[in-house]
Structure formats: C-alpha cells, structure tokens
Amino acid sequence: MTRKPSKAASASVVHAGGHMPEAAPASNRATRAAERRAAIVEAAMEEFIARGFAATRLDDIAKRAGVAKGTIYLHFKDKESMFEELVRVVIVPVVARLTTLPPPVGSVRDLIEAFAGNFLKEVIGTRRGDLVRLIVAEGPRFPSVADFYYREVVSRGVAAMRALIELGIARGEIREKDLARYPQILIAPAMIAVIWQSLFERHAPLDARDMLRVHLDLIFGERRTT
C-alpha cells in the first residue's frame, strides 16, 4: 500500500533560493484569500459609487484594494460578477432580515411599519442607499445587472409585501383588495426616499418616516389615539 505523504510534506513549497519551509496551513491561506476578496468587494463598492458602473475600471479597483489586477481574476471573472457579489454581500443579507417577518401577533400595519422603518435605517443615508441609486441610474444600460438585482432583492421584497397585504385583506385591515396586485405601492415611499435623498435633499429635506406614516394612513386609515 502506498503511504500517503505527511501534511507537512504536502504543504511545503520550494522557494527560489532552494529552501523548503513549511507553507502556511490551508486554513490560513483560505483566511487570507477571503480577506483579499472582501477588500476587493469593498474597493469595488467605493469605485462603483464614485465613478458609476460603466466608468469603473478593474485597474482602479485593484489599486484601491491594494492588490494586483491579476488577483481580481482569481476571484471574479469580470466586472459584472464583482457587482453581483457586492449586492450579495451588502444588500441581500439586509433584505433577508427584513423579509423574515415575525409571527403576525400585532396588526399588519405594525409589521409594515417595522419593515419600512428597518429599511430606512439600513438603507437611507448608508452606502447601501448609494448602491441602490446606482442600480436605478445604470440598470437600463446593463440589463444583466438589473436582472440579477431583481431576482436577489426586488422579487423578495415584493413577495413579502404581497404576503402582508393579503394578510391585511383577510383580517379586514385593508379594504382595497386590488392592492395585492400592486405591492409596489406599499413600498413606494421607501424608494422615493432613496431617490429623493440623492437628487433633492439639499433643496427640500424629506422626512421619510413621516411620509411613510401619511402613506399608511391612506391605506389603513388614520390611527386612533386613546
């Protein structure tokens, strides 16, 4: 039976000088690779936001990340795959948290307010908001990027809102049954707030939370105060 080489032997490499020091354990190499990948994603986000998707070059991302351009190709095949990873890392986890709704023990309006409030907290005024605005601005020019964002983010949010609307209709909290056909209406204030902040905030600051309250009053009726 052939004897398997020891871990030390299989992990060693020959350097140019002829020495054969033991290489770092695989776990350390994996950690360093993950750190480089994270640095590339972080640099990509800064470059995309600063320059736009079309104008961003891999050379600029590599320089900001402190890696060689060739290192990027060890992790990503092109700029679009890098952008997709950015969405997975930065936005998808937030959407997953927001759409994992608790059992409906309170009113549907309470659940929607919690969802929208967390969205405003996690997105408005953060780099995530800048990323959403970038997709809105450049998505039409890069359909594959927009398609990916729809699958990973938009479709999940819309499905969660439709489920809440249907629950509200079943409970009698929402009278307009056609709202279930257009759940986008429910989350419209959040998207308006994202876009408004980048374009018009300096002219007319927007109270996104109060706008949300007025919007929900139109759907559910004004809250009764005791």
PDB file of C-alpha atoms in Angstrom:
ATOM      1  CA  MET A   1       0.000   0.000   0.000  1.00  0.00           C
ATOM      2  CA  THR A   2       1.338   3.418  -0.930  1.00  0.00           C
ATOM      3  CA  ARG A   3       1.932   5.584   2.094  1.00  0.00           C
ATOM      4  CA  LYS A   4       0.276   8.977   1.971  1.00  0.00           C
ATOM      5  CA  PRO A   5       2.658  11.927   2.370  1.00  0.00           C
ATOM      6  CA  SER A   6       2.502  13.757   5.654  1.00  0.00           C
ATOM      7  CA  LYS A   7       0.652  17.033   5.940  1.00  0.00           C
ATOM      8  CA  ALA A   8       3.946  18.828   6.484  1.00  0.00           C
ATOM      9  CA  ALA A   9       5.442  17.355   3.339  1.00  0.00           C
ATOM     10  CA  SER A  10       2.425  18.068   1.182  1.00  0.00           C
ATOM     11  CA  ALA A  11       2.217  21.653   2.454  1.00  0.00           C
ATOM     12  CA  SER A  12       5.849  22.547   1.780  1.00  0.00           C
ATOM     13  CA  VAL A  13       6.959  24.550  -1.253  1.00  0.00           C
ATOM     14  CA  VAL A  14      10.348  25.095  -2.849  1.00  0.00           C
ATOM     15  CA  HIS A  15      11.416  28.731  -2.841  1.00  0.00           C
ATOM     16  CA  ALA A  16      13.722  30.274  -5.428  1.00  0.00           C
ATOM     17  CA  GLY A  17      16.633  30.053  -3.014  1.00  0.00           C
ATOM     18  CA  GLY A  18      16.276  26.289  -2.683  1.00  0.00           C
ATOM     19  CA  HIS A  19      14.841  26.312   0.856  1.00  0.00           C
ATOM     20  CA  MET A  20      11.796  24.218   1.650  1.00  0.00           C
ATOM     21  CA  PRO A  21       9.999  25.919   4.543  1.00  0.00           C
ATOM     22  CA  GLU A  22       6.603  24.628   5.537  1.00  0.00           C
ATOM     23  CA  ALA A  23       3.827  26.650   3.934  1.00  0.00           C
ATOM     24  CA  ALA A  24       1.054  28.203   5.940  1.00  0.00           C
ATOM     25  CA  PRO A  25      -1.795  25.825   6.785  1.00  0.00           C
ATOM     26  CA  ALA A  26      -4.649  25.688   4.327  1.00  0.00           C
ATOM     27  CA  SER A  27      -6.908  27.450   6.821  1.00  0.00           C
ATOM     28  CA  ASN A  28      -4.549  30.438   6.910  1.00  0.00           C
ATOM     29  CA  ARG A  29      -4.390  30.565   3.137  1.00  0.00           C
ATOM     30  CA  ALA A  30      -8.168  30.437   2.954  1.00  0.00           C
ATOM     31  CA  THR A  31      -8.406  33.248   5.506  1.00  0.00           C
ATOM     32  CA  ARG A  32      -6.020  35.444   3.539  1.00  0.00           C
ATOM     33  CA  ALA A  33      -7.902  34.701   0.318  1.00  0.00           C
ATOM     34  CA  ALA A  34     -11.198  35.646   1.982  1.00  0.00           C
ATOM     35  CA  GLU A  35      -9.654  38.871   3.264  1.00  0.00           C
ATOM     36  CA  ARG A  36      -8.395  39.768  -0.209  1.00  0.00           C
ATOM     37  CA  ARG A  37     -11.803  39.000  -1.687  1.00  0.00           C
ATOM     38  CA  ALA A  38     -13.503  41.192   0.925  1.00  0.00           C
ATOM     39  CA  ALA A  39     -11.015  44.007   0.222  1.00  0.00           C
ATOM     40  CA  ILE A  40     -11.751  43.761  -3.495  1.00  0.00           C
ATOM     41  CA  VAL A  41     -15.513  43.900  -2.885  1.00  0.00           C
ATOM     42  CA  GLU A  42     -15.121  46.905  -0.578  1.00  0.00           C
ATOM     43  CA  ALA A  43     -12.941  48.688  -3.136  1.00  0.00           C
ATOM     44  CA  ALA A  44     -15.399  47.839  -5.890  1.00  0.00           C
ATOM     45  CA  MET A  45     -18.243  49.406  -3.924  1.00  0.00           C
ATOM     46  CA  GLU A  46     -16.307  52.631  -3.432  1.00  0.00           C
ATOM     47  CA  GLU A  47     -15.305  52.796  -7.099  1.00  0.00           C
ATOM     48  CA  PHE A  48     -18.770  51.952  -8.421  1.00  0.00           C
ATOM     49  CA  ILE A  49     -20.382  54.591  -6.228  1.00  0.00           C
ATOM     50  CA  ALA A  50     -17.750  57.214  -7.057  1.00  0.00           C
ATOM     51  CA  ARG A  51     -17.484  56.589 -10.816  1.00  0.00           C
ATOM     52  CA  GLY A  52     -20.580  54.654 -11.826  1.00  0.00           C
ATOM     53  CA  PHE A  53     -20.668  51.108 -13.120  1.00  0.00           C
ATOM     54  CA  ALA A  54     -19.716  51.910 -16.714  1.00  0.00           C
ATOM     55  CA  ALA A  55     -16.737  54.137 -15.880  1.00  0.00           C
ATOM     56  CA  THR A  56     -15.230  51.942 -13.188  1.00  0.00           C
ATOM     57  CA  ARG A  57     -12.089  50.085 -14.300  1.00  0.00           C
ATOM     58  CA  LEU A  58     -10.658  46.941 -12.774  1.00  0.00           C
ATOM     59  CA  ASP A  59      -7.310  48.745 -12.517  1.00  0.00           C
ATOM     60  CA  ASP A  60      -8.885  51.334 -10.218  1.00  0.00           C
ATOM     61  CA  ILE A  61     -10.467  48.642  -8.064  1.00  0.00           C
ATOM     62  CA  ALA A  62      -7.178  46.751  -7.800  1.00  0.00           C
ATOM     63  CA  LYS A  63      -5.310  49.920  -6.817  1.00  0.00           C
ATOM     64  CA  ARG A  64      -7.842  50.812  -4.127  1.00  0.00           C
ATOM     65  CA  ALA A  65      -7.852  47.250  -2.789  1.00  0.00           C
ATOM     66  CA  GLY A  66      -4.050  47.119  -2.736  1.00  0.00           C
ATOM     67  CA  VAL A  67      -3.822  44.033  -4.938  1.00  0.00           C
ATOM     68  CA  ALA A  68      -2.524  43.241  -8.401  1.00  0.00           C
ATOM     69  CA  LYS A  69      -5.068  43.342 -11.195  1.00  0.00           C
ATOM     70  CA  GLY A  70      -4.426  39.651 -11.822  1.00  0.00           C
ATOM     71  CA  THR A  71      -5.541  38.894  -8.260  1.00  0.00           C
ATOM     72  CA  ILE A  72      -9.018  40.136  -9.115  1.00  0.00           C
ATOM     73  CA  TYR A  73      -9.332  37.454 -11.791  1.00  0.00           C
ATOM     74  CA  LEU A  74      -8.620  34.789  -9.180  1.00  0.00           C
ATOM     75  CA  HIS A  75     -11.903  35.771  -7.534  1.00  0.00           C
ATOM     76  CA  PHE A  76     -14.092  37.295 -10.255  1.00  0.00           C
ATOM     77  CA  LYS A  77     -14.379  36.678 -13.980  1.00  0.00           C
ATOM     78  CA  ASP A  78     -15.467  40.234 -14.825  1.00  0.00           C
ATOM     79  CA  LYS A  79     -16.922  43.482 -13.515  1.00  0.00           C
ATOM     80  CA  GLU A  80     -20.497  42.220 -13.556  1.00  0.00           C
ATOM     81  CA  SER A  81     -19.725  39.177 -11.408  1.00  0.00           C
ATOM     82  CA  MET A  82     -17.961  41.511  -8.968  1.00  0.00           C
ATOM     83  CA  PHE A  83     -21.032  43.733  -8.809  1.00  0.00           C
ATOM     84  CA  GLU A  84     -23.235  40.713  -8.198  1.00  0.00           C
ATOM     85  CA  GLU A  85     -21.018  39.694  -5.278  1.00  0.00           C
ATOM     86  CA  LEU A  86     -21.293  43.225  -3.932  1.00  0.00           C
ATOM     87  CA  VAL A  87     -25.084  43.002  -3.966  1.00  0.00           C
ATOM     88  CA  ARG A  88     -24.956  39.574  -2.289  1.00  0.00           C
ATOM     89  CA  VAL A  89     -22.689  40.833   0.485  1.00  0.00           C
ATOM     90  CA  VAL A  90     -24.082  44.316   1.081  1.00  0.00           C
ATOM     91  CA  ILE A  91     -27.805  44.207   0.278  1.00  0.00           C
ATOM     92  CA  VAL A  92     -29.104  40.621   0.163  1.00  0.00           C
ATOM     93  CA  PRO A  93     -28.496  39.943   3.907  1.00  0.00           C
ATOM     94  CA  VAL A  94     -30.470  43.080   4.781  1.00  0.00           C
ATOM     95  CA  VAL A  95     -33.368  42.024   2.577  1.00  0.00           C
ATOM     96  CA  ALA A  96     -33.253  38.540   4.096  1.00  0.00           C
ATOM     97  CA  ARG A  97     -33.530  40.023   7.599  1.00  0.00           C
ATOM     98  CA  LEU A  98     -36.315  42.377   6.626  1.00  0.00           C
ATOM     99  CA  THR A  99     -38.371  39.752   4.817  1.00  0.00           C
ATOM    100  CA  THR A 100     -38.063  37.191   7.613  1.00  0.00           C
ATOM    101  CA  LEU A 101     -41.161  38.506   9.285  1.00  0.00           C
ATOM    102  CA  PRO A 102     -42.145  37.548  12.824  1.00  0.00           C
ATOM    103  CA  PRO A 103     -45.427  35.728  13.505  1.00  0.00           C
ATOM    104  CA  PRO A 104     -48.275  38.191  12.890  1.00  0.00           C
ATOM    105  CA  VAL A 105     -49.222  38.789  16.513  1.00  0.00           C
ATOM    106  CA  GLY A 106     -49.765  42.510  16.035  1.00  0.00           C
ATOM    107  CA  SER A 107     -51.537  44.414  13.311  1.00  0.00           C
ATOM    108  CA  VAL A 108     -50.434  44.203   9.707  1.00  0.00           C
ATOM    109  CA  ARG A 109     -49.749  47.919   9.807  1.00  0.00           C
ATOM    110  CA  ASP A 110     -47.364  47.368  12.719  1.00  0.00           C
ATOM    111  CA  LEU A 111     -45.472  44.750  10.696  1.00  0.00           C
ATOM    112  CA  ILE A 112     -45.263  47.012   7.656  1.00  0.00           C
ATOM    113  CA  GLU A 113     -44.077  49.936   9.759  1.00  0.00           C
ATOM    114  CA  ALA A 114     -41.379  47.725  11.273  1.00  0.00           C
ATOM    115  CA  PHE A 115     -40.317  46.525   7.824  1.00  0.00           C
ATOM    116  CA  ALA A 116     -40.219  50.008   6.313  1.00  0.00           C
ATOM    117  CA  GLY A 117     -38.600  51.525   9.400  1.00  0.00           C
ATOM    118  CA  ASN A 118     -35.789  48.993   9.289  1.00  0.00           C
ATOM    119  CA  PHE A 119     -35.377  49.567   5.553  1.00  0.00           C
ATOM    120  CA  LEU A 120     -34.989  53.293   6.124  1.00  0.00           C
ATOM    121  CA  LYS A 121     -32.495  52.665   8.900  1.00  0.00           C
ATOM    122  CA  GLU A 122     -30.446  50.124   6.938  1.00  0.00           C
ATOM    123  CA  VAL A 123     -30.507  51.883   3.559  1.00  0.00           C
ATOM    124  CA  ILE A 124     -31.251  55.621   3.743  1.00  0.00           C
ATOM    125  CA  GLY A 125     -28.071  57.558   4.446  1.00  0.00           C
ATOM    126  CA  THR A 126     -25.838  54.493   4.063  1.00  0.00           C
ATOM    127  CA  ARG A 127     -23.655  53.102   1.293  1.00  0.00           C
ATOM    128  CA  ARG A 128     -26.449  50.651   0.560  1.00  0.00           C
ATOM    129  CA  GLY A 129     -28.601  53.574  -0.483  1.00  0.00           C
ATOM    130  CA  ASP A 130     -25.835  54.764  -2.799  1.00  0.00           C
ATOM    131  CA  LEU A 131     -25.730  51.291  -4.327  1.00  0.00           C
ATOM    132  CA  VAL A 132     -29.498  51.238  -4.889  1.00  0.00           C
ATOM    133  CA  ARG A 133     -29.319  54.632  -6.594  1.00  0.00           C
ATOM    134  CA  LEU A 134     -26.503  53.344  -8.793  1.00  0.00           C
ATOM    135  CA  ILE A 135     -28.665  50.429  -9.924  1.00  0.00           C
ATOM    136  CA  VAL A 136     -31.587  52.749 -10.654  1.00  0.00           C
ATOM    137  CA  ALA A 137     -29.332  55.053 -12.689  1.00  0.00           C
ATOM    138  CA  GLU A 138     -27.370  52.468 -14.669  1.00  0.00           C
ATOM    139  CA  GLY A 139     -29.594  49.401 -14.645  1.00  0.00           C
ATOM    140  CA  PRO A 140     -31.200  50.224 -18.015  1.00  0.00           C
ATOM    141  CA  ARG A 141     -27.751  50.229 -19.649  1.00  0.00           C
ATOM    142  CA  PHE A 142     -26.754  46.933 -18.057  1.00  0.00           C
ATOM    143  CA  PRO A 143     -29.804  44.635 -18.148  1.00  0.00           C
ATOM    144  CA  SER A 144     -27.979  41.643 -16.672  1.00  0.00           C
ATOM    145  CA  VAL A 145     -27.119  43.691 -13.580  1.00  0.00           C
ATOM    146  CA  ALA A 146     -30.726  44.869 -13.239  1.00  0.00           C
ATOM    147  CA  ASP A 147     -31.994  41.308 -13.767  1.00  0.00           C
ATOM    148  CA  PHE A 148     -29.722  39.999 -11.029  1.00  0.00           C
ATOM    149  CA  TYR A 149     -30.833  42.729  -8.624  1.00  0.00           C
ATOM    150  CA  TYR A 150     -34.464  41.982  -9.355  1.00  0.00           C
ATOM    151  CA  ARG A 151     -34.024  38.256  -8.655  1.00  0.00           C
ATOM    152  CA  GLU A 152     -31.985  38.661  -5.491  1.00  0.00           C
ATOM    153  CA  VAL A 153     -33.556  41.755  -3.934  1.00  0.00           C
ATOM    154  CA  VAL A 154     -36.675  43.210  -5.540  1.00  0.00           C
ATOM    155  CA  SER A 155     -38.616  39.976  -6.021  1.00  0.00           C
ATOM    156  CA  ARG A 156     -38.089  39.039  -2.357  1.00  0.00           C
ATOM    157  CA  GLY A 157     -39.249  42.394  -1.082  1.00  0.00           C
ATOM    158  CA  VAL A 158     -42.305  42.413  -3.340  1.00  0.00           C
ATOM    159  CA  ALA A 159     -43.252  38.873  -2.282  1.00  0.00           C
ATOM    160  CA  ALA A 160     -43.009  39.829   1.396  1.00  0.00           C
ATOM    161  CA  MET A 161     -45.166  42.916   0.861  1.00  0.00           C
ATOM    162  CA  ARG A 162     -47.774  40.942  -1.100  1.00  0.00           C
ATOM    163  CA  ALA A 163     -47.989  38.403   1.724  1.00  0.00           C
ATOM    164  CA  LEU A 164     -48.573  41.191   4.250  1.00  0.00           C
ATOM    165  CA  ILE A 165     -51.203  42.821   2.067  1.00  0.00           C
ATOM    166  CA  GLU A 166     -53.078  39.544   1.647  1.00  0.00           C
ATOM    167  CA  LEU A 167     -52.951  39.042   5.404  1.00  0.00           C
ATOM    168  CA  GLY A 168     -54.281  42.564   5.906  1.00  0.00           C
ATOM    169  CA  ILE A 169     -57.135  41.913   3.461  1.00  0.00           C
ATOM    170  CA  ALA A 170     -58.011  38.620   5.149  1.00  0.00           C
ATOM    171  CA  ARG A 171     -58.132  40.355   8.539  1.00  0.00           C
ATOM    172  CA  GLY A 172     -60.184  43.236   7.229  1.00  0.00           C
ATOM    173  CA  GLU A 173     -57.418  45.759   7.917  1.00  0.00           C
ATOM    174  CA  ILE A 174     -57.053  46.622   4.223  1.00  0.00           C
ATOM    175  CA  ARG A 175     -60.234  47.313   2.273  1.00  0.00           C
ATOM    176  CA  GLU A 176     -58.758  47.805  -1.184  1.00  0.00           C
ATOM    177  CA  LYS A 177     -58.256  44.236  -2.376  1.00  0.00           C
ATOM    178  CA  ASP A 178     -56.581  45.289  -5.627  1.00  0.00           C
ATOM    179  CA  LEU A 179     -53.607  46.469  -3.568  1.00  0.00           C
ATOM    180  CA  ALA A 180     -52.391  42.845  -3.545  1.00  0.00           C
ATOM    181  CA  ARG A 181     -51.919  43.148  -7.315  1.00  0.00           C
ATOM    182  CA  TYR A 182     -49.605  46.102  -6.838  1.00  0.00           C
ATOM    183  CA  PRO A 183     -47.497  45.592  -3.699  1.00  0.00           C
ATOM    184  CA  GLN A 184     -45.035  48.104  -5.142  1.00  0.00           C
ATOM    185  CA  ILE A 185     -47.450  50.793  -3.944  1.00  0.00           C
ATOM    186  CA  LEU A 186     -46.831  49.755  -0.350  1.00  0.00           C
ATOM    187  CA  ILE A 187     -43.069  50.250  -0.524  1.00  0.00           C
ATOM    188  CA  ALA A 188     -43.147  53.267  -2.838  1.00  0.00           C
ATOM    189  CA  PRO A 189     -42.276  55.784  -0.068  1.00  0.00           C
ATOM    190  CA  ALA A 190     -39.060  53.915   0.712  1.00  0.00           C
ATOM    191  CA  MET A 191     -37.914  54.059  -2.911  1.00  0.00           C
ATOM    192  CA  ILE A 192     -38.959  57.698  -3.231  1.00  0.00           C
ATOM    193  CA  ALA A 193     -36.881  58.485  -0.153  1.00  0.00           C
ATOM    194  CA  VAL A 194     -33.801  56.762  -1.608  1.00  0.00           C
ATOM    195  CA  ILE A 195     -34.007  58.689  -4.870  1.00  0.00           C
ATOM    196  CA  TRP A 196     -35.059  61.979  -3.311  1.00  0.00           C
ATOM    197  CA  GLN A 197     -32.103  61.997  -0.952  1.00  0.00           C
ATOM    198  CA  SER A 198     -29.559  61.971  -3.762  1.00  0.00           C
ATOM    199  CA  LEU A 199     -31.321  64.460  -6.039  1.00  0.00           C
ATOM    200  CA  PHE A 200     -33.287  66.967  -3.988  1.00  0.00           C
ATOM    201  CA  GLU A 201     -32.326  66.646  -0.322  1.00  0.00           C
ATOM    202  CA  ARG A 202     -30.317  69.882  -0.376  1.00  0.00           C
ATOM    203  CA  HIS A 203     -33.329  71.767  -1.724  1.00  0.00           C
ATOM    204  CA  ALA A 204     -36.119  70.187   0.302  1.00  0.00           C
ATOM    205  CA  PRO A 205     -35.180  67.722   3.058  1.00  0.00           C
ATOM    206  CA  LEU A 206     -37.643  64.861   3.251  1.00  0.00           C
ATOM    207  CA  ASP A 207     -38.943  63.328   6.467  1.00  0.00           C
ATOM    208  CA  ALA A 208     -39.170  59.765   5.155  1.00  0.00           C
ATOM    209  CA  ARG A 209     -40.733  58.333   8.304  1.00  0.00           C
ATOM    210  CA  ASP A 210     -43.490  60.916   8.411  1.00  0.00           C
ATOM    211  CA  MET A 211     -44.156  60.405   4.708  1.00  0.00           C
ATOM    212  CA  LEU A 212     -44.482  56.687   5.432  1.00  0.00           C
ATOM    213  CA  ARG A 213     -46.998  57.427   8.203  1.00  0.00           C
ATOM    214  CA  VAL A 214     -49.148  59.532   5.863  1.00  0.00           C
ATOM    215  CA  HIS A 215     -48.906  56.844   3.184  1.00  0.00           C
ATOM    216  CA  LEU A 216     -50.074  54.126   5.579  1.00  0.00           C
ATOM    217  CA  ASP A 217     -52.892  56.351   6.825  1.00  0.00           C
ATOM    218  CA  LEU A 218     -54.164  56.443   3.250  1.00  0.00           C
ATOM    219  CA  ILE A 219     -54.123  52.641   3.077  1.00  0.00           C
ATOM    220  CA  PHE A 220     -55.227  51.664   6.590  1.00  0.00           C
ATOM    221  CA  GLY A 221     -56.980  54.791   7.777  1.00  0.00           C
ATOM    222  CA  GLU A 222     -55.668  57.142  10.417  1.00  0.00           C
ATOM    223  CA  ARG A 223     -54.554  55.633  13.690  1.00  0.00           C
ATOM    224  CA  ARG A 224     -56.916  56.243  16.530  1.00  0.00           C
ATOM    225  CA  THR A 225     -55.353  57.893  19.551  1.00  0.00           C
ATOM    226  CA  THR A 226     -56.516  56.944  23.006  1.00  0.00           C
TER     227      THR A 226
END
